[in-house]
Coordinates of C-alpha atoms (C1' of nucleotides) in Angstrom, one line a residue:
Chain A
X1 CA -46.2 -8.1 37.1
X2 CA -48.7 -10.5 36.5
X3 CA -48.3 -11.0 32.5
X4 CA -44.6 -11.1 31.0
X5 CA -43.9 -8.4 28.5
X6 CA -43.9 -10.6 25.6
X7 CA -41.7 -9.5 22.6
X8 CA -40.7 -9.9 19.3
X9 CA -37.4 -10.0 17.8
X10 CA -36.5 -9.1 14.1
X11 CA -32.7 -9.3 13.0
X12 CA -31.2 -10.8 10.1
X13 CA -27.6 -11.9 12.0
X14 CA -29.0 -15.4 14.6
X15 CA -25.6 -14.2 16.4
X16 CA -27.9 -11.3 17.4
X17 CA -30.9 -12.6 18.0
X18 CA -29.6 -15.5 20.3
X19 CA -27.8 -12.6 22.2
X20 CA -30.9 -11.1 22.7
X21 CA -32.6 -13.8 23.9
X22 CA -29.9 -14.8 26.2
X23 CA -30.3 -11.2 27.6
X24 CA -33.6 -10.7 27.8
X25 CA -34.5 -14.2 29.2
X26 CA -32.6 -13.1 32.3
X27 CA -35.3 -10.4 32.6
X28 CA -38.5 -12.4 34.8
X29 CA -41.2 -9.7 33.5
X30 CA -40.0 -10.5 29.5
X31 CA -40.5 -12.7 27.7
X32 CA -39.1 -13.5 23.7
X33 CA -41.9 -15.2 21.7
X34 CA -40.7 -14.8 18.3
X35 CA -38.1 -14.0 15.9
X36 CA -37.5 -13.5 12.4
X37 CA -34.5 -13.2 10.1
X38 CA -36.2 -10.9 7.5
X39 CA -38.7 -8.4 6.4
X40 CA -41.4 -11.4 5.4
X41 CA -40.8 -13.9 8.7
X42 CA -41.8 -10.7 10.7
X43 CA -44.7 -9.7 9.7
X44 CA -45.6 -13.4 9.7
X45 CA -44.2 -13.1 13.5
X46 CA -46.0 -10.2 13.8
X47 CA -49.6 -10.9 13.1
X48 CA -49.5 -14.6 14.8
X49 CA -48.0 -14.0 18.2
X50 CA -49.1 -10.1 18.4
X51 CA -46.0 -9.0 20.6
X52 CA -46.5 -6.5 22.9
X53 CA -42.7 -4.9 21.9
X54 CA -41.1 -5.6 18.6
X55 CA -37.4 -5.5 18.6
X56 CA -36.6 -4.3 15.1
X57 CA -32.8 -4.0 13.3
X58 CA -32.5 -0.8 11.4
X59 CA -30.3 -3.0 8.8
X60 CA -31.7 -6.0 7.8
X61 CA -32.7 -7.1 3.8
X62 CA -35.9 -6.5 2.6
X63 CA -35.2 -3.1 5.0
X64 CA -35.8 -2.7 8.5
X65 CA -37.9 1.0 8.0
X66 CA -39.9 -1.0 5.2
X67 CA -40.8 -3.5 7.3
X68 CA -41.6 -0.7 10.4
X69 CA -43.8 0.5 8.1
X70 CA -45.8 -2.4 7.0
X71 CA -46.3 -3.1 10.4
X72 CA -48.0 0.2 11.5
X73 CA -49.8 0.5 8.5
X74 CA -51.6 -3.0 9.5
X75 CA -51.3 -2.0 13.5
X76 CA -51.0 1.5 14.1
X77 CA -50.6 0.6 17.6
X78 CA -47.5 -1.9 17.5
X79 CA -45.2 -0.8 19.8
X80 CA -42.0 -0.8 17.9
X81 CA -38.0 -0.6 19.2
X82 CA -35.4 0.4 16.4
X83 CA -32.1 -1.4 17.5
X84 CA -29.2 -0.2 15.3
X85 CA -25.5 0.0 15.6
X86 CA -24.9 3.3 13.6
X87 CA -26.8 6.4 13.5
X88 CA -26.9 8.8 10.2
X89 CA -29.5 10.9 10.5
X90 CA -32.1 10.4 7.8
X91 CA -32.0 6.8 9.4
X92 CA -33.3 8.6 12.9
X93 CA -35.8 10.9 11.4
X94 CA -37.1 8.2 9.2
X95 CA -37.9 5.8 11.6
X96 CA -39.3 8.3 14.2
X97 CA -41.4 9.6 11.2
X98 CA -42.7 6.3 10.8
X99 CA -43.7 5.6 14.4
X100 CA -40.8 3.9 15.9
X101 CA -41.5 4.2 20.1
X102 CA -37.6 4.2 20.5
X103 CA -34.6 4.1 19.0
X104 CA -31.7 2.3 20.8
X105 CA -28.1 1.0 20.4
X106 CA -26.4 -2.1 20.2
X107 CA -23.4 -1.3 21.9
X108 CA -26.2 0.0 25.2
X109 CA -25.8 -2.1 28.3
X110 CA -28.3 -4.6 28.7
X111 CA -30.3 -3.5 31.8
X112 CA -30.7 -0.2 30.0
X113 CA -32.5 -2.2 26.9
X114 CA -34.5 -4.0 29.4
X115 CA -35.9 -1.0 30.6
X116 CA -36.5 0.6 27.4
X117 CA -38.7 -1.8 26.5
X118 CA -41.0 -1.2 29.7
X119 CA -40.9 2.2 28.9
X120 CA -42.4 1.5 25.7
X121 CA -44.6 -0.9 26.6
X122 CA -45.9 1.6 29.4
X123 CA -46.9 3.5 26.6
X124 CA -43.7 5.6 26.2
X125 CA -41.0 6.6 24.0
X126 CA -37.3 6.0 24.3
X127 CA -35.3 8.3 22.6
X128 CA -31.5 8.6 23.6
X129 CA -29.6 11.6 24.0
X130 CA -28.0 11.7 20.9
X131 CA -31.0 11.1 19.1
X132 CA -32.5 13.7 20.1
X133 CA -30.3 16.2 19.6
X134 CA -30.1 14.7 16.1
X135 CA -33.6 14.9 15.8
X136 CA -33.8 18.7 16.6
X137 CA -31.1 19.1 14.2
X138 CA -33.3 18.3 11.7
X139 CA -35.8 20.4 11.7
X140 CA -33.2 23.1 10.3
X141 CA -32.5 21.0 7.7
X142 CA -35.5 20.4 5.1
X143 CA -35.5 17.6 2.4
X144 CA -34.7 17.2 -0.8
X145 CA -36.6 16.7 -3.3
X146 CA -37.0 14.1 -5.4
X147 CA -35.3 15.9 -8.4
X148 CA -32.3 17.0 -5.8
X149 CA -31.8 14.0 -4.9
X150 CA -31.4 12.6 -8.4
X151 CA -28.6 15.3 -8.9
X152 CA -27.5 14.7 -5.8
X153 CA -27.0 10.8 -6.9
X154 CA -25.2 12.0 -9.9
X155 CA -23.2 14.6 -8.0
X156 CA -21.2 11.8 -5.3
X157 CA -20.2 10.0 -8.3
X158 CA -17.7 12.6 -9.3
X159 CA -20.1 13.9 -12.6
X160 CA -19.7 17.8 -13.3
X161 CA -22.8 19.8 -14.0
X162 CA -22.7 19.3 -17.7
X163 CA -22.2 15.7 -17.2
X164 CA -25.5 15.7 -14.9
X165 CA -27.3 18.0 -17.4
X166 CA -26.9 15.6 -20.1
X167 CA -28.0 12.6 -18.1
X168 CA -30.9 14.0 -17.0
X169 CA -31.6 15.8 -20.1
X170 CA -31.6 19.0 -18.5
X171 CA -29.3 22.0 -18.9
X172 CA -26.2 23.4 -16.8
X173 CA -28.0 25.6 -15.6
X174 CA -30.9 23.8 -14.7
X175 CA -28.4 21.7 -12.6
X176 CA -26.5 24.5 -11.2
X177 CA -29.9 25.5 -9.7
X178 CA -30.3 22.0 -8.1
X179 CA -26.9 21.8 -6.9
X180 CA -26.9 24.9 -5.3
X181 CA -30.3 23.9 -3.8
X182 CA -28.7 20.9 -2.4
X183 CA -25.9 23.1 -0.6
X184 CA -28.0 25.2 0.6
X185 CA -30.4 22.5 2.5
X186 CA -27.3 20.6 3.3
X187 CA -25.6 24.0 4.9
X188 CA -22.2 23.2 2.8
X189 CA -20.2 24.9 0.8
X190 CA -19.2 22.9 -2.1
X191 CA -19.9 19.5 -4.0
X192 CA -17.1 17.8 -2.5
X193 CA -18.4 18.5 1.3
X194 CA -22.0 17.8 0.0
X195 CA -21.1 14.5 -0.7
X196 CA -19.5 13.8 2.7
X197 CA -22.4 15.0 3.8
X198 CA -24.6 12.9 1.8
X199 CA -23.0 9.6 3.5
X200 CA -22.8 11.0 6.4
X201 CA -26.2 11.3 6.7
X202 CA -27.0 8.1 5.1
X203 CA -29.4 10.0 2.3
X204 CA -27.9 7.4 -0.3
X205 CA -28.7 4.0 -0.7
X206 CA -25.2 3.2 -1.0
Chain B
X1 CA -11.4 -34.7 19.3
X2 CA -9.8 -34.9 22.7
X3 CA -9.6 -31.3 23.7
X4 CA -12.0 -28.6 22.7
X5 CA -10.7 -25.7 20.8
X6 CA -11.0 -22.9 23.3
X7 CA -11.8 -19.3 21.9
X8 CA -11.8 -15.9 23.1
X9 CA -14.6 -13.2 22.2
X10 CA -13.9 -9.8 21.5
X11 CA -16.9 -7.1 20.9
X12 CA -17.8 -4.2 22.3
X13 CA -21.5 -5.3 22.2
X14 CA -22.6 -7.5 25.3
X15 CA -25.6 -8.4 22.6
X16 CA -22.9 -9.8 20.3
X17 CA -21.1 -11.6 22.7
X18 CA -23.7 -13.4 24.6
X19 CA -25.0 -14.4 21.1
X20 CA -21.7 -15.9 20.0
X21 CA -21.6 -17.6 23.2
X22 CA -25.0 -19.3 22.7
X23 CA -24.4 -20.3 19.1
X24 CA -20.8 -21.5 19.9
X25 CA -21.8 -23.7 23.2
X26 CA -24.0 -25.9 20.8
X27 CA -20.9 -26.9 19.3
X28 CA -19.0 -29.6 21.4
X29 CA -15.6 -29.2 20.0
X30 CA -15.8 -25.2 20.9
X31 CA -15.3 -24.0 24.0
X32 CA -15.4 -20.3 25.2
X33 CA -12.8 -19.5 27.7
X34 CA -13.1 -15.8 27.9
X35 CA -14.9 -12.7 26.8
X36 CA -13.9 -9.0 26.6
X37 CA -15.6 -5.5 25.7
X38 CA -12.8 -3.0 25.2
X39 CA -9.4 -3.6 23.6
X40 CA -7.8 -3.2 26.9
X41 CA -9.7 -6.5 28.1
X42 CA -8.6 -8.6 25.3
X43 CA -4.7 -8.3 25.7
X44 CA -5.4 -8.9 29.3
X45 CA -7.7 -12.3 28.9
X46 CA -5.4 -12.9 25.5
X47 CA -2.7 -13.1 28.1
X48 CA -4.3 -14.9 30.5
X49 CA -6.1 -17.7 29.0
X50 CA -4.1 -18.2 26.2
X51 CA -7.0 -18.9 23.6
X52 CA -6.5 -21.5 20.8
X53 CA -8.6 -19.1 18.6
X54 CA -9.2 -15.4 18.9
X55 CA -12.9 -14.0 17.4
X56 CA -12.2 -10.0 17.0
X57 CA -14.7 -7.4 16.9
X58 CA -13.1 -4.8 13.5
X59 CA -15.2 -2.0 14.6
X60 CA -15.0 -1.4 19.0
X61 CA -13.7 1.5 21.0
X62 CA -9.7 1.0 21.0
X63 CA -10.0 -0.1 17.6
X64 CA -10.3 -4.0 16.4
X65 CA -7.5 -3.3 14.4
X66 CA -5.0 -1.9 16.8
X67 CA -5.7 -4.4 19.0
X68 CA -5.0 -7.5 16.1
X69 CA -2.0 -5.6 15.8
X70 CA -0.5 -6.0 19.3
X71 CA -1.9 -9.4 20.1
X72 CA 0.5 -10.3 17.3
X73 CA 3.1 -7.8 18.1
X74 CA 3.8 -10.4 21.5
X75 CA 2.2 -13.4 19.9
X76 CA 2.8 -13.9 15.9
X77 CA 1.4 -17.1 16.0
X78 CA -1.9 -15.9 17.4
X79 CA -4.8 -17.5 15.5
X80 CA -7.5 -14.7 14.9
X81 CA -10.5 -14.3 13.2
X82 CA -12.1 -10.7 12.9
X83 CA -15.6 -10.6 12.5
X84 CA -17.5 -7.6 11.7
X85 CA -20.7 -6.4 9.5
X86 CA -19.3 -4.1 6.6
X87 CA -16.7 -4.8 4.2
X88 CA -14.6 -1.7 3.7
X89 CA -11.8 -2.4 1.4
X90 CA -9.2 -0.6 3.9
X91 CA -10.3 -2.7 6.5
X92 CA -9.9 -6.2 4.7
X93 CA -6.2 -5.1 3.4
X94 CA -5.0 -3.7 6.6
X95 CA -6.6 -7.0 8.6
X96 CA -4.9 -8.9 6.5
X97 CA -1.9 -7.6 6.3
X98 CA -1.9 -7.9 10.1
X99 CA -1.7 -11.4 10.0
X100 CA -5.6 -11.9 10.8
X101 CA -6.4 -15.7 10.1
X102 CA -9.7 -14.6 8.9
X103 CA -12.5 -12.8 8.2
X104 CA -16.1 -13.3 8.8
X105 CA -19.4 -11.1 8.7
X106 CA -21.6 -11.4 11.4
X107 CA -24.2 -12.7 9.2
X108 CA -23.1 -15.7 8.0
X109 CA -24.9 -19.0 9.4
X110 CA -24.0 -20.4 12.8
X111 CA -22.5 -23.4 11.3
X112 CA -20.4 -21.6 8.7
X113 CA -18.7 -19.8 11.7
X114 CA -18.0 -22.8 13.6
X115 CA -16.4 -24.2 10.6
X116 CA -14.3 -21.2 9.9
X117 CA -13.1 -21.7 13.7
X118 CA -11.8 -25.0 13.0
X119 CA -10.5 -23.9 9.9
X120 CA -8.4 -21.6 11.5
X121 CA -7.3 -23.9 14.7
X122 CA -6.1 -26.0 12.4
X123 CA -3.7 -23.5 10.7
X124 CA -5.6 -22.4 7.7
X125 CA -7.0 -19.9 6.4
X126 CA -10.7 -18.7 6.0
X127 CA -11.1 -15.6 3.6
X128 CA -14.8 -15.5 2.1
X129 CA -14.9 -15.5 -1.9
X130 CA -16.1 -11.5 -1.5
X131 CA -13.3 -10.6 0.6
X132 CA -10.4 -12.6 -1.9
X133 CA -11.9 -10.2 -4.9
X134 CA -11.5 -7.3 -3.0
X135 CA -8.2 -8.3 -1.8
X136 CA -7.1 -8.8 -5.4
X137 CA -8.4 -5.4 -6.0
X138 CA -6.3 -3.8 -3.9
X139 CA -3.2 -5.1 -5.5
X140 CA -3.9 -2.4 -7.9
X141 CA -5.0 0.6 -5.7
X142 CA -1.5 1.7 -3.8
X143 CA -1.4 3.3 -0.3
X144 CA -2.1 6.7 0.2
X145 CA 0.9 8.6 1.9
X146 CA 0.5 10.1 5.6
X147 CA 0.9 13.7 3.7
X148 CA -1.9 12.1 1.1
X149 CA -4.5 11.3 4.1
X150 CA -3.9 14.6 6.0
X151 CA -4.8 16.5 2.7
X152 CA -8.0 13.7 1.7
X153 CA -9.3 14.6 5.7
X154 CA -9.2 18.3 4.9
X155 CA -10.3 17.6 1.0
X156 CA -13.8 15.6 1.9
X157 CA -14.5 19.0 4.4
X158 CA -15.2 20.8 1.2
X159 CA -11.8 22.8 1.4
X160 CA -10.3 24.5 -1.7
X161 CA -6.6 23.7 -2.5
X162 CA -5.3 27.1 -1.4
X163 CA -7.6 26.4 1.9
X164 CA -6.0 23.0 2.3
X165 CA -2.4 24.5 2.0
X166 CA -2.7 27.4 4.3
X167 CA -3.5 24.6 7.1
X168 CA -0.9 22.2 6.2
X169 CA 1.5 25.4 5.8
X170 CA 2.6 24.8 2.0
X171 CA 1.7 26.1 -0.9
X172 CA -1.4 25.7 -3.4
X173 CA 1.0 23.9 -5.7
X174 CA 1.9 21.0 -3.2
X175 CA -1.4 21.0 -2.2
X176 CA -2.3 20.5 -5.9
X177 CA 0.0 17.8 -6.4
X178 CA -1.0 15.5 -3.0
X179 CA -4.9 15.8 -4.8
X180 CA -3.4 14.9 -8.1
X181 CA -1.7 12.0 -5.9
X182 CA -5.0 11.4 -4.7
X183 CA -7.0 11.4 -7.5
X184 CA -4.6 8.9 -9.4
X185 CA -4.1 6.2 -6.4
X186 CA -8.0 6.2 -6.1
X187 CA -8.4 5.7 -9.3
X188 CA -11.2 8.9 -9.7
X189 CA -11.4 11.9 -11.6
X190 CA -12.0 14.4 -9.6
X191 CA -11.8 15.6 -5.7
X192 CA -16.0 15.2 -5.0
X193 CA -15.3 11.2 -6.5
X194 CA -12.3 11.4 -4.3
X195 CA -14.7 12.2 -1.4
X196 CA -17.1 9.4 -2.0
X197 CA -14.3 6.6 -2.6
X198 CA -12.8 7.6 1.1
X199 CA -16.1 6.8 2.4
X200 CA -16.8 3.8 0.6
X201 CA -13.5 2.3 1.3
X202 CA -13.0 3.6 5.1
X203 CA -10.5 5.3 4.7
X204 CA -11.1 7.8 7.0
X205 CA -11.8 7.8 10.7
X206 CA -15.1 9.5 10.5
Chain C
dC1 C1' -56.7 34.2 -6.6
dC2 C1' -52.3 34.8 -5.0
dG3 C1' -48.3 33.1 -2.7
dC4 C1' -45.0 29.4 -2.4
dC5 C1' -42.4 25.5 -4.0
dT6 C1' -40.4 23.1 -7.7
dA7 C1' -38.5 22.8 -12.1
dT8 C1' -36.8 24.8 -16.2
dC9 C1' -33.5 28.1 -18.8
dG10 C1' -29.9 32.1 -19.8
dG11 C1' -25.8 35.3 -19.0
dC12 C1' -22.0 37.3 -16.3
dC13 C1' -17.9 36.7 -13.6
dA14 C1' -14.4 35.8 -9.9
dC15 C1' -12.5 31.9 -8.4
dC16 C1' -11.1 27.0 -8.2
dT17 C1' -9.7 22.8 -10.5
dG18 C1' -6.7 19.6 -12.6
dG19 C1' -3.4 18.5 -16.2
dC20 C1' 1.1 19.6 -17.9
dC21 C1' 5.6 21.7 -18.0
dG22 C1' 9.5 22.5 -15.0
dA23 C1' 12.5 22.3 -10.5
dT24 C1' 14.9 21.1 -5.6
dG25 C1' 15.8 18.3 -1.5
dC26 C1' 15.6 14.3 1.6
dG27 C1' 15.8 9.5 3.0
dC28 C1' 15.9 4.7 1.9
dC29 C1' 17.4 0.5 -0.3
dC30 C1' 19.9 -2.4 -3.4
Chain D
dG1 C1' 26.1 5.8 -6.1
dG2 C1' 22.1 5.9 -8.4
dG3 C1' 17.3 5.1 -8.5
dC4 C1' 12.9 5.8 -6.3
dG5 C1' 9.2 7.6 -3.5
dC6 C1' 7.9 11.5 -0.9
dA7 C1' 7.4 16.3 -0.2
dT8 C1' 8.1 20.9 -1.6
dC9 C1' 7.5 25.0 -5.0
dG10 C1' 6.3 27.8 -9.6
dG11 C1' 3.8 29.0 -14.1
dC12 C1' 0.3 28.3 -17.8
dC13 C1' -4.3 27.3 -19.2
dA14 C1' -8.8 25.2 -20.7
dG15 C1' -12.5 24.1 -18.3
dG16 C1' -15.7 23.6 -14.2
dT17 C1' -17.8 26.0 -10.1
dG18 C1' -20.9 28.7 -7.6
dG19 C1' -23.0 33.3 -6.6
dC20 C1' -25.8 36.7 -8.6
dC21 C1' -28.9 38.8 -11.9
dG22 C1' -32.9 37.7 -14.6
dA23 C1' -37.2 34.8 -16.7
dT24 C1' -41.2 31.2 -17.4
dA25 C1' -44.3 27.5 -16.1
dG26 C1' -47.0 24.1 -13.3
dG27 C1' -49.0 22.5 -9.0
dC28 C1' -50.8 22.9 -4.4
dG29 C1' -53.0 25.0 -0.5
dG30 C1' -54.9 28.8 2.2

DNA sequence: CCGCCTATCGGCCACCTGGCCGATGCGCCC
DNA sequence: GGGCGCATCGGCCAGGTGGCCGATAGGCGG
């Protein structure tokens, strides 16, 4: 190992980072050359040191998926690690769907994130277990559209059908449609499960 | 400041912990005397060492909770401060109520936290102004009854009422009146609101 | 051009919901 | 002992729900 794997660490809590550094600086072939607290400092980060890994948290303000994003669209190439402590699945397909290389855990012992970022920077993807499985999950389960989702919105917050209807200027009907849309893609059975679903799988922006 | 406050660290993330440890050593009146990953590990090193101040993990395998609980159960006077990411209103309530000295996110600044440590070692208090307003919110909201939180597990699955009460073994009536319960203590209008406000709050164990 | 998706609307109907009326029994605490 | 919270049960009823039948219209891609 001639050059150090030299990597870039995005996180909004320093508690984080600084753990992160401690860890990875007692990896020989790593080596931490940035960080940033939010979605502005790391692309900053980004296009001045040109890591060879970015670490990136999933939560973070300005967005950790926005930022993922801003970063491929400039670098296609960046080699990107989603850290995150929770995982609801539109989170997981989101990321992967916007090039994330891996998708790991807090709570994962420290030699295994070590290695996941030389898997990555060897050109490959880490992908847990029980990402995966989430992942192939999904494909059963298509989107909602944008309309959906409004209803959908409307629908957590305890509204009845003619309650959505008038809000969205639309009749009962046209939102029983919707709703039943929404159960159908969401493979429930009634508006109360649909809305555990709905945080469950993180489709709301709280 | 003749001896140094000595703390222990409690999280289930080695990331965490190693980061608390870095930003705490910078800090000469702080020292850390022991770490521990699992619930189990805290009551021992508790036991052992004796820490001055306690930093808590809310959300670790064993529960953060739990384990406030029986650190105080031998120990009343024990000075802890739970730190953790989210604020669900369950979880600030039932912290405090378990005599936790204080409650910090993991994203405050480095120096804030130190402060809140001494704070605490000195016999205070340290309750951040978010956390007092949702505390004074809860005066308001009651308890839900062990009955009331069986039927809310079974309600957010999407079950009907008559559903509900062939589980439990009582009839659509009782059932009725535990949701009524529900609905009222919540403060919503209906079960699919009910659903969403026992995410939002944690109330459930996922 | 035709199929598919999305969005819009209507009616019918069995079932569920939640509010309101009533009732009983048990344990706890002052 | 009497009040209070909890849990149990019943009936009545206006309204919401969700499945099923239909229909129209726009857009997008093969």
């Amino acid at each position: 190992m001639s050059q150090p794997i030299r990597l870039l660490i995005v996180d909004d809590h320093q508690i984080v980072r600084m753990g992160l550094r401690a860890l990875l600086q007692l990896e020989a072939d790593l080596e931490v050359v940035a960080e940033a607290g939010d979605s502005e400092a790391a692309l900053r980060a980004f296009h001045q040191h040109r890591p060879d890994v970015t670490l990136l948290d999933l939560r973070m303000p300005g967005g950790g998926l926005e930022t993922l994003k801003q970063i491929r669209q400039h670098s296609p190439e960046a080699r990107t690690l989603l850290l995150t402590t929770s995982e609801k699945e539109e989170d997981v397909h989101a990321c992967l769907r916007a090039g994330a290389r891996g998708y790991a855990f807090k709570s994962m012992p420290p030699n295994a994130l070590a290695n996941a970022i030389r898997v990555i920077h060897g050109g490959g993807l880490w992908i847990p277990a029980e990402v995966a499985r989430i992942d192939s999950n999904r494909k059963a389960t298509p989107e909602l559209s944008p309309r959906e989702l409004e209803v959908l919105r409307l629908l957590v917050k305890g509204l009845t059908n003619p309650e959505i209807g008038e809000l969205l200027a639309i009749s009962r009907s046209t939102t029983k449609v919707h709703v039943a849309h929404i159960l159908e893609k969401l493979g429930v059975a009634d508006r109360t499960e649909a809305a555990s679903e709905a945080f469950r799988r993180g489709l709301l922006p709280d």
